[in-house]
XYZ file of C-alpha atoms in Angstrom:
595
model
C 84.983 -8.998 -67.126
C 81.219 -9.424 -67.470
C 80.608 -5.962 -66.049
C 83.108 -4.347 -68.423
C 81.642 -6.162 -71.404
C 77.942 -5.660 -70.617
C 77.480 -2.728 -68.255
C 80.462 -0.354 -68.023
C 79.703 1.640 -71.183
C 76.548 3.066 -69.617
C 77.017 2.872 -65.842
C 80.634 4.054 -65.584
C 79.802 7.287 -67.426
C 76.076 7.727 -66.801
C 73.973 10.368 -68.502
C 70.312 11.274 -68.196
C 68.292 8.200 -67.227
C 71.196 5.845 -66.532
C 72.045 5.173 -62.853
C 75.729 5.338 -61.861
C 77.547 2.199 -60.752
C 77.507 3.631 -57.209
C 73.688 3.478 -57.306
C 73.841 -0.143 -58.464
C 76.135 -0.999 -55.559
C 73.453 0.270 -53.165
C 71.107 -2.500 -54.360
C 70.908 -5.967 -52.885
C 72.116 -8.929 -54.904
C 68.572 -10.261 -55.128
C 67.282 -6.969 -56.536
C 70.037 -6.834 -59.183
C 69.464 -10.438 -60.176
C 65.732 -9.817 -60.521
C 66.437 -6.828 -62.787
C 68.714 -8.962 -64.969
C 66.264 -11.844 -65.186
C 62.888 -10.120 -65.576
C 63.351 -6.353 -65.223
C 64.563 -3.568 -67.472
C 68.063 -5.049 -67.854
C 66.842 -8.390 -69.166
C 67.754 -7.246 -72.684
C 71.336 -6.458 -71.657
C 71.546 -9.860 -69.952
C 70.465 -11.812 -73.026
C 72.900 -14.649 -73.677
C 74.235 -14.744 -70.116
C 73.974 -18.023 -68.257
C 72.362 -18.199 -64.828
C 75.782 -18.436 -63.071
C 76.964 -15.383 -65.018
C 73.917 -13.324 -63.978
C 74.441 -14.392 -60.374
C 78.119 -13.460 -60.594
C 77.216 -9.975 -61.854
C 74.695 -9.501 -59.048
C 77.216 -10.557 -56.395
C 79.952 -8.374 -57.893
C 77.768 -5.260 -57.960
C 76.095 -5.761 -54.571
C 79.287 -6.839 -52.800
C 77.634 -9.718 -50.989
C 75.772 -13.013 -51.286
C 72.275 -13.254 -52.720
C 69.825 -13.847 -49.896
C 66.529 -15.620 -50.316
C 63.184 -13.869 -50.134
C 61.939 -13.139 -46.623
C 58.350 -14.320 -46.184
C 55.767 -12.042 -44.633
C 55.105 -12.847 -40.974
C 51.710 -14.295 -40.122
C 50.952 -11.125 -38.185
C 50.949 -9.199 -41.472
C 47.847 -11.021 -42.713
C 44.268 -9.987 -41.992
C 42.564 -11.987 -39.276
C 39.529 -12.595 -41.512
C 39.554 -13.231 -45.268
C 36.992 -10.507 -45.971
C 33.786 -10.662 -47.958
C 34.454 -10.132 -51.653
C 30.962 -8.745 -52.273
C 30.957 -6.191 -49.464
C 34.634 -5.356 -50.000
C 33.839 -3.850 -53.439
C 31.190 -1.483 -52.108
C 31.777 2.135 -51.294
C 33.948 4.883 -52.787
C 36.925 3.845 -54.922
C 40.020 5.111 -56.688
C 39.879 2.559 -59.481
C 42.655 2.536 -62.080
C 45.188 5.257 -62.812
C 42.788 8.145 -63.364
C 39.954 7.169 -60.979
C 37.580 6.621 -63.887
C 37.396 6.068 -67.644
C 38.211 9.723 -68.496
C 41.526 9.747 -66.493
C 40.599 13.019 -64.757
C 42.411 12.146 -61.484
C 39.730 14.070 -59.582
C 37.775 12.755 -56.610
C 34.516 14.295 -55.378
C 34.209 15.448 -51.762
C 31.837 12.589 -51.011
C 34.191 9.939 -52.434
C 37.333 11.584 -51.042
C 35.882 11.849 -47.552
C 38.060 14.928 -47.016
C 37.360 18.646 -47.095
C 39.991 21.379 -47.466
C 39.699 21.957 -43.704
C 40.551 18.280 -43.051
C 43.720 18.167 -45.153
C 46.035 20.064 -42.723
C 45.077 17.482 -40.068
C 46.378 14.512 -42.097
C 48.798 12.309 -40.171
C 50.521 9.037 -41.017
C 48.294 6.081 -40.174
C 50.413 3.170 -41.396
C 53.328 2.254 -43.668
C 53.701 -0.898 -45.780
C 57.047 -2.209 -47.072
C 57.002 -3.163 -50.756
C 59.997 -5.490 -50.664
C 63.658 -5.509 -51.593
C 63.458 -2.645 -54.096
C 64.824 0.886 -54.403
C 61.894 2.492 -56.191
C 58.107 2.202 -56.368
C 56.543 3.735 -59.432
C 53.002 2.353 -59.558
C 49.643 3.868 -58.650
C 47.925 2.760 -55.410
C 44.390 1.650 -56.255
C 41.477 1.372 -53.813
C 38.276 -0.489 -54.628
C 35.823 -0.341 -51.743
C 37.620 -1.750 -48.731
C 40.625 -3.170 -50.564
C 43.845 -1.553 -51.719
C 46.034 -2.943 -54.498
C 49.755 -2.163 -54.599
C 52.177 -3.453 -57.212
C 55.881 -3.855 -56.523
C 59.120 -3.958 -58.473
C 59.728 -7.140 -56.465
C 57.366 -8.997 -58.862
C 54.396 -8.946 -56.491
C 50.873 -7.595 -56.299
C 49.536 -7.048 -52.771
C 45.873 -6.891 -51.793
C 45.561 -5.017 -48.498
C 42.838 -3.828 -46.183
C 42.571 -0.143 -47.086
C 42.047 0.958 -43.487
C 44.679 -1.091 -41.668
C 47.230 -2.281 -44.258
C 46.865 -5.946 -43.301
C 47.400 -8.398 -46.179
C 44.585 -10.386 -47.781
C 46.776 -12.061 -50.392
C 49.984 -11.746 -52.428
C 50.222 -12.618 -56.138
C 53.600 -13.369 -57.754
C 54.231 -12.013 -61.258
C 56.779 -12.890 -63.925
C 58.282 -9.374 -63.947
C 58.133 -6.101 -61.976
C 54.847 -4.189 -61.837
C 55.317 -0.618 -63.047
C 51.682 0.526 -63.196
C 48.474 0.034 -61.258
C 45.348 -2.096 -61.274
C 41.835 -1.588 -62.578
C 39.018 -3.732 -61.205
C 35.974 -4.823 -63.172
C 33.168 -7.333 -63.342
C 33.706 -10.410 -65.472
C 30.976 -12.778 -66.604
C 31.490 -16.498 -66.683
C 30.917 -19.753 -64.823
C 30.034 -20.178 -62.035
C 28.736 -16.594 -62.200
C 29.775 -12.990 -62.260
C 32.929 -12.110 -60.325
C 35.223 -9.146 -59.819
C 38.814 -9.299 -61.053
C 41.809 -7.008 -60.927
C 43.567 -6.374 -64.254
C 47.181 -5.197 -64.595
C 50.396 -5.677 -66.550
C 54.082 -6.238 -65.843
C 57.439 -5.045 -67.142
C 57.789 -7.984 -69.535
C 54.550 -7.410 -71.424
C 52.310 -9.856 -69.565
C 48.688 -8.903 -68.880
C 46.935 -10.527 -65.909
C 43.497 -10.970 -64.418
C 43.371 -12.111 -60.782
C 40.331 -12.903 -58.688
C 39.461 -9.962 -56.415
C 38.671 -12.125 -53.378
C 41.314 -14.851 -53.519
C 44.180 -13.480 -55.619
C 44.096 -16.584 -57.810
C 45.039 -16.237 -61.471
C 42.077 -15.995 -63.839
C 44.167 -15.593 -66.991
C 47.531 -14.385 -68.246
C 48.199 -13.065 -71.777
C 51.363 -11.765 -73.415
C 50.430 -8.618 -75.328
C 53.327 -8.567 -77.818
C 56.075 -10.972 -78.907
C 58.852 -8.346 -79.086
C 61.662 -9.081 -76.623
C 61.607 -5.562 -75.088
C 57.840 -5.279 -74.547
C 56.629 -3.607 -71.349
C 53.319 -2.531 -69.830
C 54.050 0.642 -67.895
C 50.588 1.827 -66.853
C 47.308 0.512 -65.522
C 44.835 -0.623 -68.171
C 41.311 0.758 -68.450
C 38.127 -1.319 -68.207
C 34.794 -0.786 -69.922
C 31.852 -3.119 -70.552
C 33.696 -6.389 -70.207
C 36.808 -5.336 -72.146
C 40.258 -4.394 -70.802
C 42.364 -1.901 -72.790
C 46.157 -1.905 -72.426
C 48.731 0.508 -73.786
C 51.962 -1.243 -74.832
C 55.465 0.255 -74.665
C 59.017 -1.110 -74.548
C 62.530 -0.749 -73.191
C 64.150 -0.865 -76.648
C 64.676 2.904 -76.660
C 67.019 2.389 -73.704
C 68.444 -1.058 -73.111
C 68.273 -2.247 -76.716
C 69.722 0.894 -78.244
C 72.547 1.020 -75.680
C 74.141 -2.170 -77.029
C 76.628 -1.309 -79.826
C 75.816 -4.551 -81.637
C 72.028 -4.107 -81.465
C 70.068 -3.769 -84.682
C 67.905 -0.841 -83.635
C 64.954 -0.654 -83.659
C 62.018 -2.987 -84.373
C 59.417 -2.415 -81.635
C 56.087 -0.737 -82.454
C 53.762 0.611 -79.761
C 50.181 -0.587 -79.671
C 46.825 -0.635 -77.946
C 45.278 -4.027 -77.285
C 41.715 -4.901 -76.272
C 41.309 -8.136 -74.281
C 38.148 -9.971 -73.273
C 37.908 -9.475 -69.498
C 36.614 -12.992 -68.877
C 39.168 -14.932 -70.936
C 42.105 -12.664 -71.784
C 41.635 -13.385 -75.487
C 42.538 -10.625 -77.930
C 39.592 -8.767 -79.440
C 41.714 -6.349 -81.472
C 45.177 -4.830 -81.561
C 46.158 -1.557 -83.232
C 49.782 -0.542 -83.784
C 50.713 3.098 -83.346
C 53.159 2.744 -86.262
C 51.264 1.216 -89.164
C 54.296 0.187 -91.231
C 56.293 -2.919 -90.258
C 59.965 -1.991 -89.602
C 62.345 -2.809 -92.430
C 66.128 -2.445 -92.983
C 67.209 1.157 -93.530
C 70.815 2.347 -93.166
C 73.785 0.899 -91.285
C 75.810 2.245 -88.385
C 79.477 3.223 -88.790
C 80.416 -0.210 -87.498
C 78.223 -1.920 -90.082
C 75.253 -2.857 -87.870
C 71.910 -2.864 -89.640
C 69.364 -0.216 -88.644
C 65.593 -0.748 -88.839
C 62.636 1.595 -89.031
C 60.134 3.027 -88.517
C 59.688 2.044 -84.882
C 58.669 3.220 -81.421
C 55.652 5.393 -80.523
C 55.027 3.332 -77.404
C 51.948 3.957 -75.268
C 53.285 4.689 -71.772
C 49.997 5.674 -70.167
C 46.447 4.450 -69.530
C 43.994 4.606 -72.466
C 41.141 7.092 -72.041
C 37.559 6.049 -72.781
C 34.996 8.325 -74.429
C 31.565 6.856 -73.662
C 29.746 9.451 -75.818
C 31.671 8.702 -79.024
C 32.481 5.090 -78.104
C 36.153 5.830 -78.703
C 39.535 5.217 -77.084
C 42.204 7.937 -76.855
C 45.906 7.285 -76.287
C 48.992 9.474 -76.179
C 52.110 8.114 -77.867
C 55.855 8.290 -77.338
C 58.649 9.187 -79.739
C 60.047 7.071 -82.543
C 63.169 5.000 -81.825
C 64.627 5.151 -85.315
C 64.331 6.942 -88.630
C 62.127 7.644 -90.434
C 59.936 9.507 -87.930
C 56.219 8.838 -88.323
C 53.153 11.056 -88.108
C 51.742 9.125 -85.166
C 54.598 9.629 -82.687
C 54.266 12.304 -79.955
C 50.571 12.322 -80.806
C 47.057 11.684 -79.562
C 45.311 8.864 -81.423
C 41.552 8.232 -81.462
C 40.489 4.625 -81.987
C 37.079 3.073 -82.483
C 36.389 1.213 -79.239
C 34.734 -1.820 -80.825
C 37.328 -2.472 -83.548
C 40.493 -0.460 -82.826
C 40.162 1.328 -86.171
C 42.099 4.606 -86.274
C 39.580 7.469 -86.358
C 42.059 10.359 -86.336
C 45.477 11.366 -85.016
C 46.883 14.688 -83.930
C 50.674 14.965 -83.813
C 51.923 17.605 -81.374
C 55.689 17.290 -82.018
C 56.935 16.172 -85.431
C 60.257 14.545 -86.371
C 61.038 13.140 -82.906
C 63.165 9.998 -83.171
C 65.393 9.284 -80.167
C 67.231 6.625 -78.162
C 69.424 6.877 -75.048
C 72.454 6.662 -77.329
C 71.670 10.226 -78.435
C 72.922 11.372 -74.998
C 76.326 9.727 -75.436
C 79.502 10.921 -77.103
C 79.506 7.976 -79.505
C 75.977 7.944 -80.931
C 76.012 4.403 -82.316
C 72.263 3.862 -82.229
C 71.079 7.452 -82.281
C 68.823 8.212 -85.266
C 69.762 11.120 -87.490
C 66.648 12.938 -86.245
C 68.272 12.974 -82.772
C 65.309 13.816 -80.571
C 64.168 16.040 -78.878
C 62.636 13.111 -76.881
C 59.436 15.039 -76.178
C 57.026 12.126 -75.935
C 53.911 11.796 -73.792
C 54.075 9.941 -70.476
C 50.545 10.820 -69.363
C 47.085 10.046 -70.730
C 44.691 12.551 -72.301
C 42.087 13.819 -69.812
C 38.574 14.062 -71.263
C 36.766 17.138 -69.884
C 33.665 19.236 -70.522
C 34.308 22.951 -70.978
C 32.206 25.788 -69.539
C 31.164 26.744 -73.111
C 29.555 23.342 -73.642
C 32.336 21.896 -75.803
C 34.634 19.060 -74.818
C 38.418 18.810 -74.780
C 41.271 16.399 -74.307
C 43.908 18.071 -72.123
C 47.377 16.664 -71.446
C 50.943 17.667 -70.724
C 54.070 16.747 -72.686
C 57.759 16.314 -71.894
C 58.333 19.322 -74.138
C 57.042 21.467 -71.241
C 53.834 22.306 -73.099
C 50.256 21.619 -71.986
C 47.748 21.059 -74.794
C 43.989 21.089 -75.276
C 42.542 19.473 -78.397
C 38.969 18.923 -79.571
C 37.923 15.231 -79.633
C 34.830 16.132 -81.671
C 36.816 17.951 -84.392
C 39.549 15.441 -85.336
C 41.830 16.637 -82.528
C 41.873 20.279 -83.598
C 44.177 22.255 -81.293
C 42.210 24.537 -78.942
C 45.160 26.010 -77.019
C 48.764 25.344 -76.014
C 50.593 26.693 -72.962
C 54.320 26.370 -72.282
C 55.121 26.087 -68.573
C 58.705 24.762 -68.711
C 61.798 24.121 -70.790
C 61.206 20.402 -71.244
C 63.701 17.644 -72.094
C 64.245 13.874 -71.815
C 63.452 13.928 -68.073
C 61.931 17.399 -67.968
C 58.682 19.026 -68.908
C 55.361 17.511 -67.837
C 55.711 13.873 -66.944
C 53.337 11.248 -65.551
C 49.896 12.739 -65.003
C 47.827 15.907 -64.691
C 44.440 16.410 -63.007
C 41.361 18.486 -63.783
C 38.205 19.785 -62.126
C 35.294 21.582 -63.789
C 37.310 24.750 -64.471
C 41.059 24.086 -64.296
C 43.821 21.712 -65.274
C 46.526 21.132 -62.648
C 49.957 20.465 -64.098
C 53.186 19.568 -62.280
C 56.539 20.440 -63.855
C 59.656 18.287 -63.702
C 62.394 20.149 -65.599
C 64.885 18.189 -63.502
C 68.509 19.328 -63.968
C 71.797 17.494 -63.425
C 75.199 19.111 -63.008
C 78.724 17.752 -63.282
C 80.721 17.335 -60.065
C 84.206 16.002 -59.388
C 84.385 12.324 -58.497
C 87.863 10.805 -58.255
C 86.412 7.287 -58.314
C 84.676 7.786 -61.656
C 86.479 6.733 -64.860
C 86.583 10.293 -66.206
C 86.892 11.975 -62.790
C 83.363 13.393 -62.821
C 79.809 12.311 -62.135
C 76.308 13.722 -62.592
C 74.265 14.885 -59.603
C 70.847 16.451 -59.196
C 70.766 20.245 -59.156
C 68.895 21.211 -55.950
C 68.116 24.713 -57.224
C 66.354 24.013 -60.516
C 63.087 22.440 -61.615
C 59.642 21.930 -60.174
C 56.468 23.945 -59.828
C 52.713 23.369 -59.905
C 50.449 25.259 -62.338
C 46.722 25.852 -62.589
C 45.527 26.466 -66.164
C 42.045 27.514 -67.264
C 40.462 24.585 -69.132
C 38.729 26.735 -71.736
C 41.613 29.047 -72.641
C 44.870 27.659 -71.208
C 45.307 30.892 -69.230
C 47.628 30.475 -66.228
C 45.572 31.090 -63.074
C 48.462 30.581 -60.636
C 51.908 29.050 -60.274
C 53.207 27.530 -57.049
C 56.998 27.810 -56.803
C 58.678 24.799 -55.118
C 59.923 25.457 -51.561
C 63.390 24.046 -52.390
C 65.667 21.325 -51.062
C 67.311 23.189 -48.185
C 70.337 21.216 -46.972
C 69.152 17.834 -48.296
C 71.602 16.061 -50.612
C 70.681 13.947 -53.688
C 67.723 16.284 -53.987
C 65.743 18.003 -56.706
C 62.589 20.149 -56.454
C 61.316 18.565 -59.692
C 57.675 17.475 -59.618
C 57.499 14.497 -61.954
C 54.789 12.374 -60.334
C 51.111 12.374 -61.210
C 48.860 15.063 -59.685
C 45.630 14.376 -57.764
C 42.762 16.791 -57.088
C 39.734 16.987 -54.799
C 37.420 20.003 -54.410
C 39.549 22.828 -53.050
C 42.841 20.880 -52.874
C 45.550 19.606 -55.237
C 48.144 17.004 -54.147
C 51.589 16.837 -55.772
C 54.697 14.860 -54.830
C 58.289 15.903 -55.485
C 61.667 14.308 -56.109
C 62.724 16.026 -52.852
C 60.567 13.459 -51.012
C 57.739 15.797 -49.989
C 54.042 15.224 -50.580
C 52.282 18.575 -50.528
C 48.662 19.762 -50.639
C 47.878 23.076 -52.339
C 44.776 25.252 -52.246
C 43.237 24.899 -55.692
C 42.147 28.562 -55.840
C 45.522 30.142 -54.954
C 48.282 27.492 -55.007
C 49.085 28.072 -51.316
C 50.610 25.022 -49.578
C 48.319 23.900 -46.735
C 49.965 20.572 -45.841
C 53.489 19.201 -46.314
C 54.801 15.760 -45.326
C 58.434 14.721 -45.795
C 58.276 11.040 -46.775
C 62.059 10.518 -47.028
C 62.717 8.674 -43.767
C 62.478 5.259 -42.162
C 59.253 3.552 -41.061
C 58.143 0.591 -38.989
C 56.103 -1.342 -41.548
C 52.774 -2.932 -40.612
C 53.862 -6.022 -42.545
C 56.997 -6.415 -40.406
C 60.495 -4.997 -40.517
C 61.640 -1.609 -41.696
C 60.764 0.369 -44.810
C 62.075 3.611 -46.192
C 60.692 6.545 -48.156
C 62.523 8.680 -50.693
C 61.758 10.605 -53.869
C 58.192 10.736 -55.204
C 57.790 9.994 -58.904
C 55.582 8.002 -61.268
C 52.097 7.309 -59.950
C 50.449 9.900 -57.727
C 48.357 9.862 -54.554
C 44.988 8.092 -54.313
C 42.405 9.896 -52.148
C 39.345 7.975 -50.999
C 37.148 7.495 -47.908
C 39.073 9.923 -45.735
C 42.476 8.444 -46.603
C 45.428 9.507 -48.767
C 47.744 6.805 -50.124
C 51.076 7.375 -51.871
C 54.171 5.373 -52.846
C 57.543 6.784 -51.781
C 60.975 5.900 -53.127
C 62.562 6.467 -56.522
C 66.253 5.590 -56.683
C 66.541 6.013 -60.454
C 68.074 9.090 -62.090
C 69.880 10.227 -58.954
C 66.772 10.279 -56.748
C 66.401 9.024 -53.184
C 65.642 5.281 -53.027
C 62.735 3.857 -51.078
C 60.236 1.025 -50.874
C 57.179 2.141 -48.920
C 53.446 2.671 -49.367
C 52.143 5.320 -46.957
C 48.570 5.808 -45.730
C 47.361 9.059 -44.139
C 44.134 9.956 -42.345
C 42.870 12.842 -40.249
C 44.960 12.819 -37.052
C 46.248 9.359 -38.046
C 43.080 7.625 -36.777
């Protein structure tokens, strides 16, 4: 009865982003309960008692809820490490490996040449808990690696061996990555790791011990999420704030949609206190129209910030890319790049790249209860602007959009459009998703354009279900930074005989001199020559592993955060059971010949 009342509308007839009930039944009871209590379904579970949530988890998983299995002592490092020396050396710090979010690592910092890449072999695998997907960005600072988990944990590992220094428990799943920075305060300066969770909590934890320094909730809205790593600059941590209201809130027929507004918040790194907060929608939502069933609608809303803010040291500015609106009326700051004054958060300029985009998941359903009249196209930005210098001496912000279009705009001329290049069809799960990369001459862009098709399923309520199309989507593109000219396109190799497969390339891209790394929903991590697009290394991550922290782990689809390349190692998360992909729960580390 609880399932029919709360869940069946979406999961019995899934579309787009919604997993089918068969995918839910593949989860453990503990994982489902965690999702209901602190994950993306916490909105749907509002008003349910603890016994009711437990009953739902048992019903869907088909078994009892087992307690958490502690890490064996053998998983921990023999020595605690030296916090001072552990921060020294090359790093991949934050989402974009620096304030400009370029996702490019020099040869010296990468510790790999193009000749080394074909020799990469698996060195170790780390299990990230009782989860079916891992969407965060591995982060390496000196000798330590930070890995967030949907199991409400942040792990600090030895970057070379994968042994555990400490584990920090969070209030909700970690969807993004970590950025480390120096904080000033008694008894002296110290290094902390800063990150957020899926319930809108921002954290600072001590680099050496994993002890909490501070915890701050960035917004009071019930659906608030932090989906990306923050950025750090001169003692201040900058978070982008998004929400789940576009999905879980809008999917409830009785919900008054929508009231969330995206924002950027600046927090003091030492204390977690708010310095400033700027909403991406200036106007406070107010009652607008009513649904056919008489439920009040609210607007304007939405324009969440799904990605890491970009820092411009020259202009002392912050740049963020925004999502779509959730309700009418659409605003001029959705699907846009906003420039904010770093010290105050004052809006300097905005450049909208798709107008009139108001969308919720209800727009994909036959009965569009909470779909705004604008009805999409859901072409928001999931990746940050990359700040680059052009060969002609000018600067640009380059970024890709779910519309399938890559853009370059001028940060020194109020976001004036320099060029635009369409590389795909785009769509709610298509187009350019989580992150591009750039070197001194080119922008490297991965294309999702994932496609689902209808297949017969006698067990489904309407006799059909949606499955991934193994023949459509994917591709990696090199575009000239100055002109947007396509230099090359690498066609995906395809799924072969693999089921539940798509060649879509949704995850963030990573570049080093001569090589570009891109993961795929088909489970493969591939390295491409940056001058031609030729594949020079290919590893199929979708298999089982003996984890260095004990037990078994499994790889699957690659999505969300991309590889981190540093000190002769390549790190990547594998497993993405959402949207028909292959589930998994593993962090993989590669080195030359696995040594």
